[in-house]
Every structure is written in structure tokens, then in C-alpha cells.
PDB file of C-alpha atoms in Angstrom:
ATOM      1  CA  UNK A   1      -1.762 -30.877  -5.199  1.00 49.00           C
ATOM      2  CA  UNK A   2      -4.314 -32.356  -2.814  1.00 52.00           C
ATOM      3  CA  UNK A   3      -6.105 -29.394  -0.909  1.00 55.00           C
ATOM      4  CA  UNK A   4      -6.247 -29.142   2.988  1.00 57.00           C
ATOM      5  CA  UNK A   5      -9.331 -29.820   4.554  1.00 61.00           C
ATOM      6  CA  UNK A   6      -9.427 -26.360   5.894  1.00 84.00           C
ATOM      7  CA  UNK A   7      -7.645 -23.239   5.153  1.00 88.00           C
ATOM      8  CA  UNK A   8      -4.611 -22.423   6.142  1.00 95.00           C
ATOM      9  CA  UNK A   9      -5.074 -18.902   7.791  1.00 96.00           C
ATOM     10  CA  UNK A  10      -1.768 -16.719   7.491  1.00 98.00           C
ATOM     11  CA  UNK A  11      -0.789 -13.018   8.023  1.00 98.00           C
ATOM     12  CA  UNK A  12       0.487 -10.594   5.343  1.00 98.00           C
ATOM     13  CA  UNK A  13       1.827  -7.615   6.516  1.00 98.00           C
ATOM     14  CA  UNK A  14       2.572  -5.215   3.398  1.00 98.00           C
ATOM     15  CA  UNK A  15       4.766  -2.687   3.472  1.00 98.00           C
ATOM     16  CA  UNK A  16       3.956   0.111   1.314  1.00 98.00           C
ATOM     17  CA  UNK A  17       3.408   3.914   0.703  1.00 98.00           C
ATOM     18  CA  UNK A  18      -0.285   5.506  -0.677  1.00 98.00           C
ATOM     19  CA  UNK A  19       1.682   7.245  -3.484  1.00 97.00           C
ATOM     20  CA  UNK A  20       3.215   3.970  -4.824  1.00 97.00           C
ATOM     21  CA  UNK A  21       1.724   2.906  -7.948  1.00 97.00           C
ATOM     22  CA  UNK A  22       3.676  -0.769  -7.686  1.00 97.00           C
ATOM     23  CA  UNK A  23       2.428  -1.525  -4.115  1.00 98.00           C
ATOM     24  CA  UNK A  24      -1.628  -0.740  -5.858  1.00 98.00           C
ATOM     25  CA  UNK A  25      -0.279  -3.480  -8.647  1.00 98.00           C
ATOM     26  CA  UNK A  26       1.262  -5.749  -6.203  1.00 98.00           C
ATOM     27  CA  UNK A  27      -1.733  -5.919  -3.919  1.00 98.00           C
ATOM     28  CA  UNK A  28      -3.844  -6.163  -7.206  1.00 98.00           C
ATOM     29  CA  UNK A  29      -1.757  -9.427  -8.409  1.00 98.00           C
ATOM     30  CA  UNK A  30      -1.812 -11.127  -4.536  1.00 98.00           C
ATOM     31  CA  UNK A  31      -5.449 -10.571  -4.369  1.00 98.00           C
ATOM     32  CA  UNK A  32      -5.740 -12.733  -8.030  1.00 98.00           C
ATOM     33  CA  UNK A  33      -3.275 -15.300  -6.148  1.00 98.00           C
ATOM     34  CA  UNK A  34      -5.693 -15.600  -2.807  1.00 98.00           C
ATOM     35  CA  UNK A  35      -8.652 -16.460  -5.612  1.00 98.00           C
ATOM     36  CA  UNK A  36      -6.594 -18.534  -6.798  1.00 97.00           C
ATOM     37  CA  UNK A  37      -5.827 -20.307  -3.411  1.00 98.00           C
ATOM     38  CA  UNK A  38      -9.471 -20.093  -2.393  1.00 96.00           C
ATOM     39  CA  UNK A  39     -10.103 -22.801   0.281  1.00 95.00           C
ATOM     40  CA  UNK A  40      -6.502 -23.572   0.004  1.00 97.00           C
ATOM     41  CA  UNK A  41      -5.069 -20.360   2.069  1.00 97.00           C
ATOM     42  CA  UNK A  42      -6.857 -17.754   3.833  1.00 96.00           C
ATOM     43  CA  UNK A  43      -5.230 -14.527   4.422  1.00 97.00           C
ATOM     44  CA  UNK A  44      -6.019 -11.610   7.042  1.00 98.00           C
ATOM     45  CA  UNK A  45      -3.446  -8.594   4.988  1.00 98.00           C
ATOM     46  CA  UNK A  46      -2.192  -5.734   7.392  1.00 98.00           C
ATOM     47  CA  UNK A  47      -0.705  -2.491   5.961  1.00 98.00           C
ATOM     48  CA  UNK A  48       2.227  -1.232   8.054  1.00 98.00           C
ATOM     49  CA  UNK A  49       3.748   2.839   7.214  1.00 98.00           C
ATOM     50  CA  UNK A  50       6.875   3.092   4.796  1.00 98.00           C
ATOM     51  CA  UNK A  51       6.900   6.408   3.100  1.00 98.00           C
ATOM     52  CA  UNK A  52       9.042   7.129  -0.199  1.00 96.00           C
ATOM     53  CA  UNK A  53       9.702  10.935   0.378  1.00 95.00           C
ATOM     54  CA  UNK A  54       9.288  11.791   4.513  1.00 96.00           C
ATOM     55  CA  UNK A  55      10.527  15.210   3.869  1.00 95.00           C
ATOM     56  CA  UNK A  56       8.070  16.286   1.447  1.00 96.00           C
ATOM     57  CA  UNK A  57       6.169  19.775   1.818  1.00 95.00           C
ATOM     58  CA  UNK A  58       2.793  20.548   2.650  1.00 92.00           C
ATOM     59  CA  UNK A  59       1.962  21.923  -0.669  1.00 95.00           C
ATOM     60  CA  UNK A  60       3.686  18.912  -2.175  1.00 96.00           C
ATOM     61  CA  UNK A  61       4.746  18.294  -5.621  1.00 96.00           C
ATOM     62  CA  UNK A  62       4.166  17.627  -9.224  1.00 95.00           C
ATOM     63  CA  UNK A  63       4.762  14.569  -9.829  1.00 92.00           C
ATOM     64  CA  UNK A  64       7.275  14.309 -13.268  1.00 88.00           C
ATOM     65  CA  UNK A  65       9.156  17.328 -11.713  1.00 90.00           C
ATOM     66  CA  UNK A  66       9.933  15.454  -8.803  1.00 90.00           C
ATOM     67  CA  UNK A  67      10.683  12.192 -10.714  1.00 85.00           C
ATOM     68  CA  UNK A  68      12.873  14.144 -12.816  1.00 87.00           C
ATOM     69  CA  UNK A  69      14.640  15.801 -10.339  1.00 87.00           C
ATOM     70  CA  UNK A  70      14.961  12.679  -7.622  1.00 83.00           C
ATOM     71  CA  UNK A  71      16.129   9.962 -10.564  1.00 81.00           C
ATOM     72  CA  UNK A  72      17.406  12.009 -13.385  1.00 84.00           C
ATOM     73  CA  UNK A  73      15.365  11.233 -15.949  1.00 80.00           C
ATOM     74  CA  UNK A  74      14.008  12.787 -18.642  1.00 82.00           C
ATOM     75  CA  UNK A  75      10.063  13.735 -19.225  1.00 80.00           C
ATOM     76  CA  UNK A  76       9.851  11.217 -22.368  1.00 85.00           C
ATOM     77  CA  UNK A  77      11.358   8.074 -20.275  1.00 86.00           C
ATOM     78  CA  UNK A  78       8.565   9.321 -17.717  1.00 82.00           C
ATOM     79  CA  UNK A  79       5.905   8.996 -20.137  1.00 86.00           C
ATOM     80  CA  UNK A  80       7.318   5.488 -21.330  1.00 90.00           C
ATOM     81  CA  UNK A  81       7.146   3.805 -17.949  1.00 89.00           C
ATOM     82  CA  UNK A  82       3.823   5.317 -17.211  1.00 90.00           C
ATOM     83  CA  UNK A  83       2.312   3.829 -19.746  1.00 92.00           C
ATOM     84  CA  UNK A  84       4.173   0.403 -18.948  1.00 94.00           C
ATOM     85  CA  UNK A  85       2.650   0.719 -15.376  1.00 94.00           C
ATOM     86  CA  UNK A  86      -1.454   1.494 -16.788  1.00 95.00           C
ATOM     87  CA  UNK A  87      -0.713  -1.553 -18.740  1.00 96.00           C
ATOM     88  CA  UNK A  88       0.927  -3.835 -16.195  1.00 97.00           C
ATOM     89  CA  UNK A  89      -1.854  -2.143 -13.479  1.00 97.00           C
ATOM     90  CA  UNK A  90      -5.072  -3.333 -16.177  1.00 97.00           C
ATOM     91  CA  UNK A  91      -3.571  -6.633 -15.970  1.00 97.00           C
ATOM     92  CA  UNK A  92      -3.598  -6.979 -12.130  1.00 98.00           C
ATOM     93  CA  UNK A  93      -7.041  -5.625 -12.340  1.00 98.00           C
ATOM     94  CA  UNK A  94      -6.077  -1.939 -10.715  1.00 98.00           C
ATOM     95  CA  UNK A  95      -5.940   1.455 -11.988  1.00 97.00           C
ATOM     96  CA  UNK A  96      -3.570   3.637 -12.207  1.00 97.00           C
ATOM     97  CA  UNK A  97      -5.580   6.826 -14.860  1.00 96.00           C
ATOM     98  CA  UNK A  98      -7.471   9.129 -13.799  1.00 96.00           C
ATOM     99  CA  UNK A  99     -10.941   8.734 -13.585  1.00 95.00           C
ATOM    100  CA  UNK A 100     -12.572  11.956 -12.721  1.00 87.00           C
ATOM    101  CA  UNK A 101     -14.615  14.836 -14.844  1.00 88.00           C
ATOM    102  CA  UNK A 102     -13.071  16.986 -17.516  1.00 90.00           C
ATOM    103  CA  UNK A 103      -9.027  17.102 -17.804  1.00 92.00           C
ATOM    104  CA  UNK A 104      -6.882  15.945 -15.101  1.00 92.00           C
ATOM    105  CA  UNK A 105      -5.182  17.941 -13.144  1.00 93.00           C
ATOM    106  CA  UNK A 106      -1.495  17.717 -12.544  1.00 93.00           C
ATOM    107  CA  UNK A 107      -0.514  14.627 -10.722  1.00 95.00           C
ATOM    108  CA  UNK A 108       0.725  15.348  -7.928  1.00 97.00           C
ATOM    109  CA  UNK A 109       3.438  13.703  -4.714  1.00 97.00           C
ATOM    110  CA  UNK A 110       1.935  14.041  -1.453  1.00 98.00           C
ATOM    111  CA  UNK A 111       3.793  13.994   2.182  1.00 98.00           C
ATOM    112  CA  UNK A 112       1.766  11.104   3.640  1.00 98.00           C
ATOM    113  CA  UNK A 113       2.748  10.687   7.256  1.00 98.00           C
ATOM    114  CA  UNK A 114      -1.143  11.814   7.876  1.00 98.00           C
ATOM    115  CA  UNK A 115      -2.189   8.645   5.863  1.00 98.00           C
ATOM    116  CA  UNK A 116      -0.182   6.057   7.275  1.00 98.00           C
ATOM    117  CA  UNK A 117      -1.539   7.897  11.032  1.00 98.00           C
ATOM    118  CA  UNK A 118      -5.202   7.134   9.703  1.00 98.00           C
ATOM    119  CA  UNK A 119      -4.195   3.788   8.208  1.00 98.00           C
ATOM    120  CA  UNK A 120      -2.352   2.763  11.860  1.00 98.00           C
ATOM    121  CA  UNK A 121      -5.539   4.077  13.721  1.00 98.00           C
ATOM    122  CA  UNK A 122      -8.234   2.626  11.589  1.00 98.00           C
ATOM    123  CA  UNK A 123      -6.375  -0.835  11.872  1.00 98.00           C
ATOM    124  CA  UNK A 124      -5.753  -0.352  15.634  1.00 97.00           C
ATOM    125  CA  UNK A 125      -9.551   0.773  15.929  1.00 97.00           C
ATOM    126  CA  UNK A 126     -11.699  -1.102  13.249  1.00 98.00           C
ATOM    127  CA  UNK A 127      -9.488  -4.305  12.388  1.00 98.00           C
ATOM    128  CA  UNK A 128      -7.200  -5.026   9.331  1.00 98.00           C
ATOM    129  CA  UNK A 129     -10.790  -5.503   6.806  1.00 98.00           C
ATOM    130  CA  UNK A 130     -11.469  -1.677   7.299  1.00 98.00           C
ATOM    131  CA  UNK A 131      -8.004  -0.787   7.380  1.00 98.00           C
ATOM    132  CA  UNK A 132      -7.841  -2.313   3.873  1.00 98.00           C
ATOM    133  CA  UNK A 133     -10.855  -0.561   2.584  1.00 98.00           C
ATOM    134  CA  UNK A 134      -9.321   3.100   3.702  1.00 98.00           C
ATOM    135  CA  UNK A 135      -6.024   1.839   1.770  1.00 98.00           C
ATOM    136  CA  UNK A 136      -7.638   1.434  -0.930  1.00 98.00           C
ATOM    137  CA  UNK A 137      -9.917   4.585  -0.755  1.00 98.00           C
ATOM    138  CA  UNK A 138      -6.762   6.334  -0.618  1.00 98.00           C
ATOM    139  CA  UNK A 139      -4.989   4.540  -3.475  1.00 98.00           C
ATOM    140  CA  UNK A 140      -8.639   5.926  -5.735  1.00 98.00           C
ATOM    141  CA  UNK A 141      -8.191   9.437  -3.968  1.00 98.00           C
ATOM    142  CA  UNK A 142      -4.486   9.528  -5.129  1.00 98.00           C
ATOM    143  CA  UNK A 143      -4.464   7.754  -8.469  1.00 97.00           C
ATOM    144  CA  UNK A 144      -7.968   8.143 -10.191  1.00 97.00           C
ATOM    145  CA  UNK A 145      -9.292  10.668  -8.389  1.00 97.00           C
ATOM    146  CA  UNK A 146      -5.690  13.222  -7.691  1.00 97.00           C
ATOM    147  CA  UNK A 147      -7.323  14.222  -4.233  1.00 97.00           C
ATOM    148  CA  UNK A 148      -4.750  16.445  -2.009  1.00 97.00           C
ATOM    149  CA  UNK A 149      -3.985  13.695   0.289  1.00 98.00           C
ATOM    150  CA  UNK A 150      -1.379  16.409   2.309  1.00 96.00           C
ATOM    151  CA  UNK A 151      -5.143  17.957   3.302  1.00 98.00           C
ATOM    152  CA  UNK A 152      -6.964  16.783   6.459  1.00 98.00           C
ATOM    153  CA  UNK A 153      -9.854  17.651   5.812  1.00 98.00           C
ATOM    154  CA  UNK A 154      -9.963  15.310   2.340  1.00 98.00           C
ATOM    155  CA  UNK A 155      -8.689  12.578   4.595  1.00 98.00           C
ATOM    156  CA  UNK A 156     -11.095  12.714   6.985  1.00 98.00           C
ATOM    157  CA  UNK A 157     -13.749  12.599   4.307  1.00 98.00           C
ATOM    158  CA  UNK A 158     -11.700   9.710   3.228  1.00 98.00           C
ATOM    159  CA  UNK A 159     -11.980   7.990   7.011  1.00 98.00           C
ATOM    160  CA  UNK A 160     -15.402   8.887   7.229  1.00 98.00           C
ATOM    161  CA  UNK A 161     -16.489   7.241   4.126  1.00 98.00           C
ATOM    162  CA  UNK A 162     -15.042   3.544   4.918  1.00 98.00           C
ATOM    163  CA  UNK A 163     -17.056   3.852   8.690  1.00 98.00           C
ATOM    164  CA  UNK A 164     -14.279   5.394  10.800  1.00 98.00           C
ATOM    165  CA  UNK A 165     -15.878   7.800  13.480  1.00 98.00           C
ATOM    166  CA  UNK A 166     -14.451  11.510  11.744  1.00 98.00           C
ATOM    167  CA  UNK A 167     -13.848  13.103  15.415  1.00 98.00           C
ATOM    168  CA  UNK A 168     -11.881   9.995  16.421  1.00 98.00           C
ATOM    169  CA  UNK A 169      -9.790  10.246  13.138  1.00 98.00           C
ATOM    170  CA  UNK A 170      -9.308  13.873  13.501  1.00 98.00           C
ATOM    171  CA  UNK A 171      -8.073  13.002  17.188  1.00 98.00           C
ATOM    172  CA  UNK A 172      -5.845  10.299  15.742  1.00 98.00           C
ATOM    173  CA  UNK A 173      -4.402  12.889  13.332  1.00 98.00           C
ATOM    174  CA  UNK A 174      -3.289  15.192  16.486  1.00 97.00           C
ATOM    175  CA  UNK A 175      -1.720  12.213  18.451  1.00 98.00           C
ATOM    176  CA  UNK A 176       1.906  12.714  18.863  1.00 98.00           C
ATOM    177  CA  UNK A 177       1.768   9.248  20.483  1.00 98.00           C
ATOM    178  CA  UNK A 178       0.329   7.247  17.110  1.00 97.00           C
ATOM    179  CA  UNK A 179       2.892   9.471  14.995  1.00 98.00           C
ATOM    180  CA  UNK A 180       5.806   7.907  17.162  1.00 98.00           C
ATOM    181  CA  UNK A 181       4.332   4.089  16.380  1.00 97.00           C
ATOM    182  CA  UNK A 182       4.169   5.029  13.048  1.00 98.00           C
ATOM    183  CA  UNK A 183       8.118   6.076  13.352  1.00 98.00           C
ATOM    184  CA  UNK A 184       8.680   2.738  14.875  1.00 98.00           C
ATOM    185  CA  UNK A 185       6.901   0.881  12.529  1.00 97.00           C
ATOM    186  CA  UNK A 186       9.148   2.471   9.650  1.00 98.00           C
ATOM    187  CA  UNK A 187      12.483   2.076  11.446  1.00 97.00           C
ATOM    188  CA  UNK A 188      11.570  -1.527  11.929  1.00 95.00           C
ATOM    189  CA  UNK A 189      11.551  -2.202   8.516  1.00 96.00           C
ATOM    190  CA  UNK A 190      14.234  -0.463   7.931  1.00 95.00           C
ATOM    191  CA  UNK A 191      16.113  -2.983  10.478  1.00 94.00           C
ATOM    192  CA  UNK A 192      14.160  -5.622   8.391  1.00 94.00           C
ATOM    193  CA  UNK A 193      16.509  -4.784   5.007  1.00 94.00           C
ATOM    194  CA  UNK A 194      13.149  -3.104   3.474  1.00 96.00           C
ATOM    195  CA  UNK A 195      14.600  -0.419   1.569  1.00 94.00           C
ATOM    196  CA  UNK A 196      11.731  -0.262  -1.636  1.00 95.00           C
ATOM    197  CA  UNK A 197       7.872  -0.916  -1.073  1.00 98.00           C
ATOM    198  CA  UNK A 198       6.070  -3.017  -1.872  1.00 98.00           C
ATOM    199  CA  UNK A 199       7.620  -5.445   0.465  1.00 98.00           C
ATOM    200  CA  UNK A 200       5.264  -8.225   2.251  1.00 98.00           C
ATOM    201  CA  UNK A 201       6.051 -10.724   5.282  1.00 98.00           C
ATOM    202  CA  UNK A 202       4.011 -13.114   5.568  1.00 98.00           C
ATOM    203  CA  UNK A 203       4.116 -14.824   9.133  1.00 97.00           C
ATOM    204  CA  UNK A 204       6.344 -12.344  10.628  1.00 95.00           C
ATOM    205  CA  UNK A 205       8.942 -13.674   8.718  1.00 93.00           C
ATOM    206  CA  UNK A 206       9.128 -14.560   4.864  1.00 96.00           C
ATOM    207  CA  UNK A 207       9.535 -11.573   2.893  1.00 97.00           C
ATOM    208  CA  UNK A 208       7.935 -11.609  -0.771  1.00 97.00           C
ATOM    209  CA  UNK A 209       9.998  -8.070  -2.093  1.00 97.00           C
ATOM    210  CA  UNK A 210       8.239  -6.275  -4.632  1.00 96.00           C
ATOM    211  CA  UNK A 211       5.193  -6.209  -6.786  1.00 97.00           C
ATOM    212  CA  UNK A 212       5.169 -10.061  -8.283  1.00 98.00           C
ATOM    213  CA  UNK A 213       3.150 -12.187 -10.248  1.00 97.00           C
ATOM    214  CA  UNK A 214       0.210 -13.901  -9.492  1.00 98.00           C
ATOM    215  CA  UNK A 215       1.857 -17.222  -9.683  1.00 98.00           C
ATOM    216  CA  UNK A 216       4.712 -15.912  -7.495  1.00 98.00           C
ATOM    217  CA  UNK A 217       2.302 -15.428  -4.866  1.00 98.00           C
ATOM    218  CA  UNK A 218       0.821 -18.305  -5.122  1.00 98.00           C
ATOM    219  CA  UNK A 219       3.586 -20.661  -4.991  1.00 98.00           C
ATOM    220  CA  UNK A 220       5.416 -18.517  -1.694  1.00 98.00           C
ATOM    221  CA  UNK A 221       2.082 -18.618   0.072  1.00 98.00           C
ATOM    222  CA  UNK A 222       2.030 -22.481  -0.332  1.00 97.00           C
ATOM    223  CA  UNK A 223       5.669 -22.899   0.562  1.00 97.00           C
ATOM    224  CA  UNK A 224       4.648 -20.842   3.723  1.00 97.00           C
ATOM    225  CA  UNK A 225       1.458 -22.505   4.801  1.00 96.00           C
ATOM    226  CA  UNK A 226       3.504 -26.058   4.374  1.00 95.00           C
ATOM    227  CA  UNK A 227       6.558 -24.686   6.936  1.00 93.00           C
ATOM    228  CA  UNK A 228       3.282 -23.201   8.993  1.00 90.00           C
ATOM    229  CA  UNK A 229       2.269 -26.939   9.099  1.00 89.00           C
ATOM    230  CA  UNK A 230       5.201 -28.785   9.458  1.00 90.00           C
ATOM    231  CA  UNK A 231       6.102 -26.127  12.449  1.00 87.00           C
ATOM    232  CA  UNK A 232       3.115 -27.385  14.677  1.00 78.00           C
TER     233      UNK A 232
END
């Protein structure tokens, strides 16, 4: 297809949780489709708060137990579809292994309201390109690094190291008013039908579900930016 003479600019608000290894594939697979759509579409990606287990403890939990216990499964299925997901994650270009010094420790499930606080701050504060970069500091703490991301102290380390000012994080952390817009956030996509992450509206209004394909990407973005055009 002939190629606009500029891009068309659109916004992708993603919906996902830091302890998600399908929303780290699916933002893996729509960052091969916006290569692909170079010059063609433009895209400026927000990440907005949905967290898979809100009641988790502080001192969280390993990570088959809780598996096990929340979808019934047994250990060896675990290990099956964990090695599906490295394999599936390689081919997006992601990781999803461990990457540190000597044997892993246990992988572990997190409570991440205090992420998605710091992720709703550093967009708020620093604009949706260093908001991305702390997303995807966390995703390395979590997956290939198993940092204790239920530990303020490694998140602001985390904040500090993508440019966000550690005092101002730490304040952000303490705000009972950011918590509530994080709340807000999540009960809006809740009204929204988003039940599973990843989940990404482009617009403010076409919802891509899931982690997809390249190609998937590719060919929603382009039926959005035509409706963007046509609209005007």
C-alpha cells in the first residue's frame, strides 16, 4: 500500500501488570510491528495500572506455588508453559530467564501497587518515553534480574536509574492521592471489559486484547490510522 506522506501519530495505552510475562512479549511483538510501520505510523505508548493479584502480601510469593494454588495445576504443566513462554519471548526479542550471577533464586510474585504508583508518577512527571524506560527496568528487575519489587527501596533505585528525581519518587510512593488515580485507572478498565492484561487501546477506543503477533499489530494499527483519517 502507498505510504502517507507523514506519519500517522496515534496513542497506545497498554494495559498491563510488571509481573506479566505476556504483556513483556506483547510489547516485544508491537515494538517489531512499529519497525515495521516506520514512517507509516508513529506511536507515543502509555502504560496505565492493572494488577493480577491486588491482595498479595508484602513478603509475596513463590511463584509455581502460587500458580499452583490460583489455577490448579500441576508443577510439570508449569514447567511446560514456561518453557513455551522463553521460546515465544526469544521470538519477540524479550526475555523472560534469568540473567544474573550464580543460581537463580526462587522466582518470585510481587504485590505491585508501588510500581504502577511509580509508573503513574514518572508518566505524569517525565512523559510517556521515561515512563516506558522504568517499565521496562522493572520488567529486567522482575524477570532477569528477580529483584523484590514489594521493596521501596529497590524501586527507588529502579526510578533513580531511568532519571526520576529519588525524593520525588519516594514522595510519590507516600501519596494517598496518586494511589486513588491509580484505583481509578484500574476500575476504568474494568468498566472497559478488560478482565486479562495485556490489553491495548489505541485512540481511546480500539482495543487490541492480548499479546499478538507482529502482523496483528500491524494490520489493526493501519485499520486505525485509516478511521483516524477518514474521521478528520
Amino acid at each position: 500500500m502507498a505510504r502517507p506522506l507523514t506519519a500517522e501519530r496515534l496513542t497506545i495505552d497498554i494495559y498491563s501488570d510488571v509481573m506479566c510475562p505476556w504483556c513483556l512479549i506483547g510489547y516485544g511483538q508491537l515494538t517489531k510491528a512499529l519497525s515495521e510501520l516506520e514512517g507509516e505510523i508513529a506511536a507515543e505508548i502509555r502504560w496505565r495500572p492493572f494488577e493480577l493479584n491486588p491482595q498479595m502480601p508484602a513478603e509475596g510469593e513463590e511463584q509455581e506455588a502460587h500458580l499452583q494454588r490460583k489455577y490448579g495445576r500441576p508443577a510439570e504443566e508449569g514447567a511446560r508453559l514456561r518453557g513455551q513462554m522463553k521460546a515465544i519471548a526469544e521470538g519477540a526479542g524479550v526475555s523472560l530467564s534469568y540473567e544474573g550471577e550464580g543460581e537463580a533464586p526462587p522466582a518470585m510474585m510481587w504485590n505491585t501497587r508501588d510500581c504502577h504508583k511509580l509508573l503513574t508518577f514518572a508518566l505524569e512527571q517525565a512523559g510517556p518515553e521515561v515512563q516506558t524506560a522504568l517499565k521496562l527496568a522493572l520488567f529486567r528487575a522482575h524477570f532477569n534480574e528477580r529483584r523484590n519489587l514489594g521493596d521501596r527501596g529497590v524501586l527507588l533505585d529502579i526510578a533513580a536509574g531511568v532519571g526520576l528525581h529519588r525524593a520525588a519518587a519516594k514522595a510519590a510512593l507516600d501519596n494517598p492521592d496518586l494511589e486513588a488515580r491509580v484505583l481509578a485507572e484500574e476500575a476504568q478498565a474494568w468498566d472497559m471489559n478488560i478482565s486479562g492484561v495485556p490489553a491495548m487501546i489505541v485512540e481511546g477506543k480500539f482495543l487490541i486484547p492480548g499479546a499478538q503477533s507482529p502482523e496483528v499489530y500491524v494490520n489493526a494499527l493501519r485499520r486505525v490510522a485509516e478511521k483516524t483519517r477518514a474521521s478528520r
